[in-house]
Tab-separated table of C-alpha atoms in Angstrom:
chain	number	residue	atom	x	y	z
K	1	UNK	CA	100.583	80.752	111.111
K	2	UNK	CA	98.828	83.426	113.194
K	3	UNK	CA	100.040	86.148	110.825
K	4	UNK	CA	98.576	84.292	107.836
K	5	UNK	CA	95.195	83.938	109.555
K	6	UNK	CA	95.148	87.598	110.602
K	7	UNK	CA	96.239	88.680	107.107
K	8	UNK	CA	93.614	86.527	105.404
K	9	UNK	CA	90.697	87.928	107.392
K	10	UNK	CA	91.901	91.523	107.273
K	11	UNK	CA	92.338	91.141	103.500
K	12	UNK	CA	88.740	89.982	103.121
K	13	UNK	CA	87.483	92.935	105.171
K	14	UNK	CA	89.724	95.358	103.232
K	15	UNK	CA	88.547	94.025	99.886
K	16	UNK	CA	84.972	94.655	100.946
K	17	UNK	CA	85.877	98.288	101.633
K	18	UNK	CA	85.151	98.015	105.337
K	19	UNK	CA	88.706	98.598	106.506
K	20	UNK	CA	91.053	95.752	107.277
K	21	UNK	CA	92.643	97.763	110.058
K	22	UNK	CA	89.564	97.155	112.172
K	23	UNK	CA	90.614	93.494	112.227
K	24	UNK	CA	94.361	93.741	111.706
K	25	UNK	CA	95.312	96.257	114.393
K	26	UNK	CA	93.412	94.673	117.312
K	27	UNK	CA	94.530	91.193	116.219
K	28	UNK	CA	98.174	92.255	116.135
K	29	UNK	CA	97.828	93.847	119.586
K	30	UNK	CA	96.082	90.799	121.123
K	31	UNK	CA	98.060	87.985	119.482
K	32	UNK	CA	101.575	89.448	119.144
K	33	UNK	CA	103.926	91.573	121.215
K	34	UNK	CA	103.608	94.642	118.959
K	35	UNK	CA	102.812	98.031	120.486
K	36	UNK	CA	100.053	100.201	119.024
K	37	UNK	CA	102.332	102.280	116.779
K	38	UNK	CA	103.931	99.140	115.335
K	39	UNK	CA	100.552	97.504	114.704
K	40	UNK	CA	99.268	100.643	112.989
K	41	UNK	CA	102.391	100.919	110.842
K	42	UNK	CA	102.091	97.255	109.813
K	43	UNK	CA	98.464	97.970	108.933
K	44	UNK	CA	99.468	100.928	106.769
K	45	UNK	CA	102.198	98.960	105.035
K	46	UNK	CA	99.944	95.992	104.266
K	47	UNK	CA	97.203	98.367	103.143
K	48	UNK	CA	99.092	99.355	99.969
K	49	UNK	CA	98.992	96.023	98.065
K	50	UNK	CA	95.606	95.031	99.487
K	51	UNK	CA	94.075	98.379	98.527
K	52	UNK	CA	95.641	98.170	95.058
K	53	UNK	CA	93.919	94.847	94.369
K	54	UNK	CA	90.616	96.142	95.785
K	55	UNK	CA	90.809	99.347	93.707
K	56	UNK	CA	91.493	97.401	90.508
K	57	UNK	CA	88.520	95.158	91.245
K	58	UNK	CA	86.221	98.094	92.020
K	59	UNK	CA	87.349	100.005	88.908
K	60	UNK	CA	86.570	96.957	86.755
K	61	UNK	CA	83.108	96.811	88.342
K	62	UNK	CA	82.601	100.579	87.898
K	63	UNK	CA	82.166	101.177	91.641
K	64	UNK	CA	84.413	104.261	91.844
K	65	UNK	CA	82.745	107.681	92.161
K	66	UNK	CA	85.293	109.610	90.102
K	67	UNK	CA	84.153	113.087	91.166
K	68	UNK	CA	85.159	112.549	94.799
K	69	UNK	CA	88.150	110.203	94.826
K	70	UNK	CA	90.785	112.806	93.926
K	71	UNK	CA	89.931	115.400	96.613
K	72	UNK	CA	89.565	112.626	99.206
K	73	UNK	CA	92.899	111.124	98.204
K	74	UNK	CA	94.793	114.415	98.243
K	75	UNK	CA	93.435	115.572	101.588
K	76	UNK	CA	93.842	112.027	102.944
K	77	UNK	CA	97.555	112.154	102.102
K	78	UNK	CA	97.907	115.410	104.034
K	79	UNK	CA	95.945	113.960	106.969
K	80	UNK	CA	98.032	110.776	106.924
K	81	UNK	CA	101.231	112.793	107.152
K	82	UNK	CA	99.946	114.805	110.112
K	83	UNK	CA	98.436	111.732	111.798
K	84	UNK	CA	101.625	109.686	111.489
K	85	UNK	CA	103.694	112.488	112.999
K	86	UNK	CA	101.177	112.743	115.850
K	87	UNK	CA	101.034	108.961	116.419
K	88	UNK	CA	104.791	108.788	116.872
K	89	UNK	CA	104.637	111.411	119.639
K	90	UNK	CA	101.753	109.793	121.586
K	91	UNK	CA	102.219	106.981	124.090
K	92	UNK	CA	101.189	103.530	122.934
K	93	UNK	CA	98.599	103.237	125.720
K	94	UNK	CA	96.980	106.565	124.869
K	95	UNK	CA	96.969	105.779	121.137
K	96	UNK	CA	95.389	102.372	121.827
K	97	UNK	CA	92.656	104.066	123.877
K	98	UNK	CA	91.975	106.597	121.114
K	99	UNK	CA	91.736	103.744	118.594
K	100	UNK	CA	89.369	101.807	120.878
K	101	UNK	CA	87.137	104.853	121.335
K	102	UNK	CA	87.125	105.398	117.575
K	103	UNK	CA	86.059	101.793	116.933
K	104	UNK	CA	83.364	102.055	119.620
K	105	UNK	CA	81.956	105.296	118.166
K	106	UNK	CA	81.953	103.811	114.664
K	107	UNK	CA	80.152	100.697	115.934
K	108	UNK	CA	77.468	102.813	117.612
K	109	UNK	CA	77.119	104.922	114.463
K	110	UNK	CA	76.737	101.837	112.281
K	111	UNK	CA	74.197	100.351	114.661
K	112	UNK	CA	71.959	103.415	114.452
K	113	UNK	CA	72.878	104.332	110.864
K	114	UNK	CA	70.022	105.513	108.673
K	115	UNK	CA	69.506	103.088	105.820
K	116	UNK	CA	70.364	104.387	102.367
K	117	UNK	CA	68.842	103.121	99.183
K	118	UNK	CA	70.420	99.997	97.750
K	119	UNK	CA	72.221	100.948	94.522
K	120	UNK	CA	73.191	97.363	93.684
K	121	UNK	CA	69.707	96.497	92.416
């Protein structure tokens, strides 16, 4: 049951484009016996179908900036390869701390983020 609840909420966050891993990874660490690398790999595996549905929805709504998605995707694939190799070599405790610092920095950034114009209007 806990996996269904975690999956449901991380799916909602992923579909919104916020990043389901921000919910999924900490939830898997807190509520299961998975180590950081396992939680991150589960996140990456579940990301594929969730992202596919979100992309289809955003394409239908014409929310994809076509001039930037290809370079971001290609360089993201390279970065994912390097990052996964690095994550395997790091201790789970150190990786968890890096992830926590990343989430903290992103929260601070979002809190003080300069407002951009609303393009939905």
